Coordinates of C-alpha atoms in Angstrom, one line a residue:
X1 CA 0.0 0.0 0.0
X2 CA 1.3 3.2 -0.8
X3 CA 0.8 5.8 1.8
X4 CA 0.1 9.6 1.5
X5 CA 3.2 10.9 1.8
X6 CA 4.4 14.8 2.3
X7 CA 8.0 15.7 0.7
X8 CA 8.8 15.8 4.3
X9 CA 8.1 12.4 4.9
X10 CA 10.1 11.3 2.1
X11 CA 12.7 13.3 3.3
X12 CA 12.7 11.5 7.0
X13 CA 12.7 8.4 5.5
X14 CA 15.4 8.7 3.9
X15 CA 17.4 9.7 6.9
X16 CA 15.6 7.3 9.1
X17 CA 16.8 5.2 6.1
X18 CA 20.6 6.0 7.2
X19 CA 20.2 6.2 11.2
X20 CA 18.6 2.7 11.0
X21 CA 21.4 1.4 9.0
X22 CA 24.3 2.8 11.2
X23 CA 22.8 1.5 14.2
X24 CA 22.5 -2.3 12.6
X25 CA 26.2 -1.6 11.3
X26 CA 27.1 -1.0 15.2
X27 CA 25.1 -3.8 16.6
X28 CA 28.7 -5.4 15.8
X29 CA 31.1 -3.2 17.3
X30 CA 32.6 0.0 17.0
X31 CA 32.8 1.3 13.7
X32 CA 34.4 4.8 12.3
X33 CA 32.9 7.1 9.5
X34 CA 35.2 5.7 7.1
X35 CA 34.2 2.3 7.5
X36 CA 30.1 3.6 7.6
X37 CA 30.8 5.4 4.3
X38 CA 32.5 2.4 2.9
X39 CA 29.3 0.1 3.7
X40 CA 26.4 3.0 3.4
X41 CA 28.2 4.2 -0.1
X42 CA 26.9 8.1 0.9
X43 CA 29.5 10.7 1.7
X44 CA 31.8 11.0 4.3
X45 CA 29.7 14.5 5.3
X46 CA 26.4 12.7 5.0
X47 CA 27.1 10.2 7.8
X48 CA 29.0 12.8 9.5
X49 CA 25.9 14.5 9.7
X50 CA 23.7 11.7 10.7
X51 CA 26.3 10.4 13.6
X52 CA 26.5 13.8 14.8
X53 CA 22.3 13.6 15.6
X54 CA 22.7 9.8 16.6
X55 CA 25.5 11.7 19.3
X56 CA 23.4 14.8 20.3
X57 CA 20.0 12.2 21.2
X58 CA 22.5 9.5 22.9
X59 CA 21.6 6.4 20.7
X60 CA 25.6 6.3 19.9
X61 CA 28.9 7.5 22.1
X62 CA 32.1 8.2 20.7
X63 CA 34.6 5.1 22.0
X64 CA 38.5 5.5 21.1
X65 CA 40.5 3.1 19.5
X66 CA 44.2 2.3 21.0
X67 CA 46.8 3.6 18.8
X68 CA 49.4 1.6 17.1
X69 CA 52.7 1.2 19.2
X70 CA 55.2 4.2 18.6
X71 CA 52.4 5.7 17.2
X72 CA 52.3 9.4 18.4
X73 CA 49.0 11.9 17.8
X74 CA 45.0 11.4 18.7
X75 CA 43.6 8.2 19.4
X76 CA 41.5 7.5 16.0
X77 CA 37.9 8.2 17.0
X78 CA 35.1 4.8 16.9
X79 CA 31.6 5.0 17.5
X80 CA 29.3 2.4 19.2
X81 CA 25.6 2.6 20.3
X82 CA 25.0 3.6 23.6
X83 CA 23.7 0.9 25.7
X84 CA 23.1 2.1 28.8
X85 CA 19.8 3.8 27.4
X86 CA 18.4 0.4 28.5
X87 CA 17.6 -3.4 28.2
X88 CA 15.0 -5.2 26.2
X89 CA 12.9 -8.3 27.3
X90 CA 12.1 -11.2 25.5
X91 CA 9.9 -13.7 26.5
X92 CA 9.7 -16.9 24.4
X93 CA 6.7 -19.1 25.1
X94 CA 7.0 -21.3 21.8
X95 CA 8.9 -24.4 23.6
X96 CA 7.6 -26.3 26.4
X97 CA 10.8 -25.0 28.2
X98 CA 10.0 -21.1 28.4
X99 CA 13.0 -19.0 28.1
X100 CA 12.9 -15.3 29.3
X101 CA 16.1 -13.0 28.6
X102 CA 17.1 -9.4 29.1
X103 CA 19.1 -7.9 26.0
X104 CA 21.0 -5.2 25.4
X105 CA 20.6 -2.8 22.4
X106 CA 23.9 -4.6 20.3
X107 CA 21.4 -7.9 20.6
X108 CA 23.5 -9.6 23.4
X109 CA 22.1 -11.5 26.1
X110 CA 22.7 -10.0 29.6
X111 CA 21.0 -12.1 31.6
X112 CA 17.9 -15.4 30.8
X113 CA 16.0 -17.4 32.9
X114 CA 13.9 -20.6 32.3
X115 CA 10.4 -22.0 33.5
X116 CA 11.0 -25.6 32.4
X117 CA 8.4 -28.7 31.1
X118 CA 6.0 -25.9 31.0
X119 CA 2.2 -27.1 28.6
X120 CA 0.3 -24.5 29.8
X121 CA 1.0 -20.6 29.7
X122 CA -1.4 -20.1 32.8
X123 CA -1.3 -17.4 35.7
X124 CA 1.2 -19.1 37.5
X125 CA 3.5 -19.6 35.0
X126 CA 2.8 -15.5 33.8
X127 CA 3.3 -14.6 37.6
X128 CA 6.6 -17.0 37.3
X129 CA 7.9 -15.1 34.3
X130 CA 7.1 -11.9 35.7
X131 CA 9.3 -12.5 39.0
X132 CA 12.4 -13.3 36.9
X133 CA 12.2 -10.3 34.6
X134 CA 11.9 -8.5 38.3
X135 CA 15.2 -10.6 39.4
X136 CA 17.1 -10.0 36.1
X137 CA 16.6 -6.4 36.4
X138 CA 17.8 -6.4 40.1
X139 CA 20.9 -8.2 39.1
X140 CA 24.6 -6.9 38.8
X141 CA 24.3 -7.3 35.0
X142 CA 21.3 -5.0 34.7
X143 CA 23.3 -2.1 36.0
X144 CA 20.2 -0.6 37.0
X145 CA 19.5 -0.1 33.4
X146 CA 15.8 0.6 33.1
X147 CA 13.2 -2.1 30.9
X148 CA 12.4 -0.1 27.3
X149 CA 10.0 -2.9 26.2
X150 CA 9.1 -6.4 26.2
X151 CA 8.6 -8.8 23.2
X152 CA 7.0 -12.1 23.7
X153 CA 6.3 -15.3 21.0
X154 CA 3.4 -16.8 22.1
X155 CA 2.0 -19.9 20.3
X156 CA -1.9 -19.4 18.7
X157 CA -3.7 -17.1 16.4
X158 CA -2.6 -13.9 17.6
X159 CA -4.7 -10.2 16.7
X160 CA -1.9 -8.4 14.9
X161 CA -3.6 -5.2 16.1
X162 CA -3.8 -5.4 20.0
X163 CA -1.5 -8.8 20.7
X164 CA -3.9 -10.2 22.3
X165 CA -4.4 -14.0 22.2
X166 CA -7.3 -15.3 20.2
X167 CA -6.4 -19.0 19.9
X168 CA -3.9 -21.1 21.9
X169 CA -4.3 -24.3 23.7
X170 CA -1.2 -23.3 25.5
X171 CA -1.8 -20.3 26.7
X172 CA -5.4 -20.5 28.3
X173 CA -6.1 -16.9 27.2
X174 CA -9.7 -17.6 28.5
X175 CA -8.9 -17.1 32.1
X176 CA -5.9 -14.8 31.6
X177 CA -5.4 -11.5 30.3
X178 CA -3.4 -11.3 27.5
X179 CA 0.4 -11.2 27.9
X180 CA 0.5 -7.8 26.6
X181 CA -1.6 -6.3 29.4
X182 CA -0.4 -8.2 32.0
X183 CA 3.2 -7.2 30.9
X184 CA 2.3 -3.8 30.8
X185 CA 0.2 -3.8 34.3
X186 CA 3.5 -5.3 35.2
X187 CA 6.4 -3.2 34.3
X188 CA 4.9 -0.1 32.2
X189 CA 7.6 -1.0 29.4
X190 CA 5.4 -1.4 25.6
X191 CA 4.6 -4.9 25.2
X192 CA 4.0 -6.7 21.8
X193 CA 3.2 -9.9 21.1
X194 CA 3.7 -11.8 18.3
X195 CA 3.1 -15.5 16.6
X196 CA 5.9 -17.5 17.7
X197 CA 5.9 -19.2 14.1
X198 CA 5.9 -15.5 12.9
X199 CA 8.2 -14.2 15.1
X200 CA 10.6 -17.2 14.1
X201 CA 10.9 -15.8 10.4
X202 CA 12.2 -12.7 11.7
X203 CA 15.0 -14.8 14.0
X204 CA 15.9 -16.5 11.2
X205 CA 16.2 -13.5 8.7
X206 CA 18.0 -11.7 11.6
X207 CA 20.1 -15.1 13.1
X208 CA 20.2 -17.8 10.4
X209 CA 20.0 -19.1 7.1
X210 CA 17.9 -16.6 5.6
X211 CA 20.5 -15.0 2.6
X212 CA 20.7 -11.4 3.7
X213 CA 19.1 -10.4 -0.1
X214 CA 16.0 -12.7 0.4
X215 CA 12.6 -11.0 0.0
X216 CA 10.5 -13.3 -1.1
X217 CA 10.8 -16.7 1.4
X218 CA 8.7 -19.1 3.6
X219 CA 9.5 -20.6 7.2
X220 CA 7.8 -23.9 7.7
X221 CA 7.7 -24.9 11.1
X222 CA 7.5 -28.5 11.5
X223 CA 7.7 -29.6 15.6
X224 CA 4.8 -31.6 17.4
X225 CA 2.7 -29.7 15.2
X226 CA 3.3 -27.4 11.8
X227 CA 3.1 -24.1 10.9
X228 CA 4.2 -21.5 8.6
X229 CA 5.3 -17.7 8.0
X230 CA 5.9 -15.8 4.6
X231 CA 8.1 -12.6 3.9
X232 CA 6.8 -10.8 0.6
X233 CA 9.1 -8.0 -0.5
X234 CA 11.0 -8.3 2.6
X235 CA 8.2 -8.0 5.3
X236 CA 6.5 -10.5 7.0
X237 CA 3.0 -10.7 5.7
X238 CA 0.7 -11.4 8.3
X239 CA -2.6 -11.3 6.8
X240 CA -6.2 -9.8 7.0
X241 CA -6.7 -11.0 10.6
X242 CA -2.9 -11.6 11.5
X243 CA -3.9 -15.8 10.7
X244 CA -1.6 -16.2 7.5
X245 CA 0.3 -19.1 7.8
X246 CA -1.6 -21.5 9.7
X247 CA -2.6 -25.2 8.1
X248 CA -5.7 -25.9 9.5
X249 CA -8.0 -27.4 6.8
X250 CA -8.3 -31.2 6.0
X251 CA -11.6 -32.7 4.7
X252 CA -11.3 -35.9 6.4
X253 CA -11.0 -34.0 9.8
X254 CA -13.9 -31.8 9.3
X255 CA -14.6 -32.4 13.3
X256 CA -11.4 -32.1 15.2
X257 CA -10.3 -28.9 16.2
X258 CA -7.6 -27.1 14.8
X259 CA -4.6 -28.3 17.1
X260 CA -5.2 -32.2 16.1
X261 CA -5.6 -31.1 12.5
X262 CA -2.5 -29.4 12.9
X263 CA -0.4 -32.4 15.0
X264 CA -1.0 -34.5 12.4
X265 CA 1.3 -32.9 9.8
X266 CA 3.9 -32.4 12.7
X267 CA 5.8 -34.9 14.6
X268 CA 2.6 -36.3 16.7
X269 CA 2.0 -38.1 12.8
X270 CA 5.4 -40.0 13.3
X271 CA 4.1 -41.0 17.0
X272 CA 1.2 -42.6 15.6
X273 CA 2.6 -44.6 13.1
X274 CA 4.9 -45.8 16.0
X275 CA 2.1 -46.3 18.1
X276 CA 0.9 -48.9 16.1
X277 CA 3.6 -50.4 14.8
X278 CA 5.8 -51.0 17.7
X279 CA 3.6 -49.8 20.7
X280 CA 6.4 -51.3 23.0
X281 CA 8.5 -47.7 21.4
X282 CA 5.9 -45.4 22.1
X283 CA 7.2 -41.6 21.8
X284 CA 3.6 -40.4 23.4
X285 CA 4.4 -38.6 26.4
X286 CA 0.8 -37.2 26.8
X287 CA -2.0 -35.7 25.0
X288 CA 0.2 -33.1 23.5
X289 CA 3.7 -34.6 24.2
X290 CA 6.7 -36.1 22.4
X291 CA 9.4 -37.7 24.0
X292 CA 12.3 -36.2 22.1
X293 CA 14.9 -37.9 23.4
X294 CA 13.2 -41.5 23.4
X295 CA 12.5 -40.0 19.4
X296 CA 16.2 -39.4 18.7
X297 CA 17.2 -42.6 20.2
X298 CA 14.9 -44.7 17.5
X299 CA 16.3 -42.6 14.8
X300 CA 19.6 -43.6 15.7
X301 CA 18.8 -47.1 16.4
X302 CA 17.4 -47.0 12.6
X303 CA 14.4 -48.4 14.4
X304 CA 11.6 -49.7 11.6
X305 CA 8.5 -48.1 12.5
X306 CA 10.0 -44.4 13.3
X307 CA 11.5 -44.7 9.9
X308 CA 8.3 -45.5 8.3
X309 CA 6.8 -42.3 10.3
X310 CA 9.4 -40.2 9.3
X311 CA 8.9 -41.0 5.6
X312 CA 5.3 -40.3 5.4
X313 CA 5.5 -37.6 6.9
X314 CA 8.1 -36.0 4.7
X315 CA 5.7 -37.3 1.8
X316 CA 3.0 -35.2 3.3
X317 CA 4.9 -32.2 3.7
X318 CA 6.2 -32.4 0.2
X319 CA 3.4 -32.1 -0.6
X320 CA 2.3 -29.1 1.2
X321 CA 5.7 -27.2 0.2
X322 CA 5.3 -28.2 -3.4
X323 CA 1.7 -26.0 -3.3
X324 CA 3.0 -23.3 -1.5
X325 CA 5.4 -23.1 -3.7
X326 CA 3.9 -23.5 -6.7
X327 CA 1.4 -20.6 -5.8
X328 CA 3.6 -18.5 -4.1
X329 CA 6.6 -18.7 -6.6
X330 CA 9.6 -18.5 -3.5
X331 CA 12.7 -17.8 -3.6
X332 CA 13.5 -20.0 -0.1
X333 CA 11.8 -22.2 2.0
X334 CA 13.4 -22.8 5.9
X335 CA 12.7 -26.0 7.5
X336 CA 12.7 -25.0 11.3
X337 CA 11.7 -27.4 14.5
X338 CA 12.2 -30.2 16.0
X339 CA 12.5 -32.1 12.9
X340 CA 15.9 -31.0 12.2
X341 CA 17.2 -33.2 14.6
X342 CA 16.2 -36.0 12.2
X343 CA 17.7 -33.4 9.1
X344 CA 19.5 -36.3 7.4
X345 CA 16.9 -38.9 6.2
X346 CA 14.1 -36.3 6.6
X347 CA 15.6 -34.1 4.1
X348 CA 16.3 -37.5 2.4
X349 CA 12.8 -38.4 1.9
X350 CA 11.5 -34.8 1.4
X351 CA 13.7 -34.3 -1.9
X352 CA 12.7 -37.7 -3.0
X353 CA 8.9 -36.6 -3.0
X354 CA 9.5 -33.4 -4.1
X355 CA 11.6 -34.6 -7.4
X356 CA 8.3 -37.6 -7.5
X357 CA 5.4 -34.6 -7.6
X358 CA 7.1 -31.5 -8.9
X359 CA 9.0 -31.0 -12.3
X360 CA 9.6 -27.3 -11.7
X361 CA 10.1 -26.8 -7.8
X362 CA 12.9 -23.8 -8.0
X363 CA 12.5 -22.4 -4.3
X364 CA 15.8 -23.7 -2.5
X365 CA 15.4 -25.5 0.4
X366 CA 17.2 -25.1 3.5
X367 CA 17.2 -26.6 7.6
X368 CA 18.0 -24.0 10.4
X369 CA 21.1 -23.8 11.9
X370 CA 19.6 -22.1 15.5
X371 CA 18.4 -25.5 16.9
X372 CA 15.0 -24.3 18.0
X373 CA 16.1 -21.0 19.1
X374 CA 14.5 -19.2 16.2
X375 CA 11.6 -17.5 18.1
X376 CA 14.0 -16.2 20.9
X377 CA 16.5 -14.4 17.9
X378 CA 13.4 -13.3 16.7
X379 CA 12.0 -11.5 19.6
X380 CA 15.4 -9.9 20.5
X381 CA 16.4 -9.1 17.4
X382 CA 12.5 -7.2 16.9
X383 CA 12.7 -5.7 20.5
X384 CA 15.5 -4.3 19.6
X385 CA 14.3 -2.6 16.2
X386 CA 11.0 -1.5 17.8
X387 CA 12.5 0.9 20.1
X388 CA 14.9 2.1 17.6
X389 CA 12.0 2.8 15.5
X390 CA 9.9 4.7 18.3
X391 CA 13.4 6.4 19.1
X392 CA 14.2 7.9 15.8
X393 CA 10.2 8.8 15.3
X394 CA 10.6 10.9 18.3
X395 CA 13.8 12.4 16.8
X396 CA 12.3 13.4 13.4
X397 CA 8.9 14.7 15.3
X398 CA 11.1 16.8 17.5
X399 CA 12.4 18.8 14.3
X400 CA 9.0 18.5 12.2
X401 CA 6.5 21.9 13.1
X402 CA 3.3 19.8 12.3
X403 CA 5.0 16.3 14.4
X404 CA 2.9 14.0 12.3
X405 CA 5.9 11.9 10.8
X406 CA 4.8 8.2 11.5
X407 CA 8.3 6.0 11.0
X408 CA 5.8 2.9 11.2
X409 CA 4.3 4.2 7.5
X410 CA 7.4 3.4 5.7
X411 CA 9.4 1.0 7.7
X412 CA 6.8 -1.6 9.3
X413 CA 7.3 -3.1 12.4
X414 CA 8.8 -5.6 11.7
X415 CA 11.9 -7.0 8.7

């Protein structure tokens, strides 16, 4: 959509264009103007002149690099964000081990926390969760810096709108308030709350595989259950409703609800087949559970009936990529999950069906390399970018007589 835009908009977006690109250039390490210019390809005086704001508003600091030995005159001046403006929060309820960090602006981990074997996202466990952001920011690695938001990836069909939870049988939204408002009630820091699937695409753009130059790619999620995010043009399309991405139609399962039509593509479809092949190796923990390492073990042990799991499911999902695909004409597909534990025959199998029911399947195919971790890169790395965003908004609002610049308008919320 194109919005309607003032010549003054343009014009802040192409500095917000710059600042945003300096700061992801120091997320690094210190940097001078000569190695900005180099990697910006704008004058030396331009990024002069943006570093010089950056200074004034206290997102960057000037930091001094040691001179050579013998070597007389100033110290060559560096530049590096300023990270005792404050510390993000990320809170990562995809896994049944929850994992709850506080970050600092270069996207390093100061200090995490985890509520383990945890099925349901309840009261407790948000009460649990909000006592260790509480102890994380009392610790001697906060350095009393204050919380400037919190970003959480919560399982479910999430309202891209508000964050509040629509869908989840995890988090048993029904009794609860959403995470956004209890965060908020909590610590006054903004709190958004994204699809952990979603959320996921952005770790991995940010994190992983993902080629930096990729626009146009799909993240398939494939774990006890399956699910999926798509990038268009570079940002993450979440859809009329925020539901894009979720596979919850089947025919034959007209009557089950949405989490067993969904288990049934995922790993839960290889615990079947076990189930009644070799009930003695059962990998059913519960009604939503997988014994993962009792899983890994049979694939090891080249065990008969997880092997025939693991092919049909990789025949299923074949087919399933093949259509996206086909319709969506990608340049990548990410397999992410717990199935990457079993990459080797699974991807195996999966090429075999996809060379069996597709002559032209050009999207390349490739397995993450953050073992699981995906949603919590994701949430850091979009915490991070969030208050950048709200930072340099203010900035260009301060200097703009009518203050209606919205940064949001041209650069999303999100990749």
């Amino acid at each position: 959509m194109i919005k309607n835009s003032t010549q003054y908009d343009f014009q802040y977006d192409f500095r917000v264009d710059s600042q945003l690109k300096i700061i992801k250039l120091l997320q690094s390490g210190e940097k001078s103007i000569n190695y900005l210019k180099d990697n910006l390809g704008i004058s030396f005086t331009a990024v002069s002149k943006v570093v010089n704001q950056l200074l004034e508003y206290k997102i960057l600091e000037k930091a001094y690099e040691k001179p050579s030995k013998g070597k007389l005159g100033r110290n060559p001046v560096l530049f590096k964000l300023n990270t005792s403006n404050g510390l993000t929060c990320s809170v990562d309820f995809s896994s049944m081990d929850i994992t709850i960090t506080l970050n600092d602006l270069s996207g390093n981990i100061v200090s995490t926390r985890t509520i383990p074997n945890t099925l349901y996202i309840n009261s407790e466990v948000l009460s649990q969760t909000s006592l260790y952001i509480k102890e994380m920011l009392a610790s001697k690695e906060a350095k009393k810096r204050k919380l400037l938001n919190i970003v959480v990836a919560c399982p479910g069909l999430i309202n891209k709108n508000n964050g509040e939870v629509v869908s989840s049988f995890r988090y048993q939204y029904k009794n609860n308030p959403s995470p956004s408002a209890f965060f908020f009630k909590e610590f006054g820091a903004p709190t958004y709350v994204y699809n952990d699937i979603k959320i996921a695409c952005i770790g991995e753009k940010a994190s992983g595989v993902v080629p930096k130059a990729a626009l146009n790619y799909c993240l398939i999620h494939i774990g006890n259950a399956v699910g999926a995010a798509l990038v268009f043009d570079g940002k993450l399309y979440q859809g009329q409703f925020g539901f894009s991405g979720e596979f919850t139609n089947d025919e034959e399962l007209k009557e089950s609800t949405g989490v067993e039509r969904n288990r049934l593509r995922g790993l839960w479809y290889i615990a079947e087949i076990v189930e009644e092949k070799d009930p003695k190796s059962s990998i059913i923990k519960d009604k939503f559970r997988i014994d993962f390492d009792k899983a890994e073990k049979l694939f090891k042990e080249n065990n008969e009936a997880f092997d025939e799991g693991l092919k049909a499911l990789a025949k299923q999902n074949a087919q399933q990529i093949i259509a996206y695909n086909d319709f969506l004409d990608l340049e990548y597909i990410i397999i992410e999950g717990s199935i990457v534990k079993f990459e080797k025959k699974y991807k195996e199998y999966l090429l075999e069906n996809i060379k069996k029911y597709s002559n032209n399947f050009r999207a390349k195919l490739i397995f993450s390399s953050l073992e699981d971790k995906a949603s919590l890169k994701g949430t850091i790395f979009q915490a991070n970018r969030l208050y950048f965003l709200n930072k340099l908004e203010n900035i260009a609002n301060e200097q703009n007589v009518n203050g209606s610049y919205n940064i949001f308008d041209s650069f999303g919320d999100n990749i």
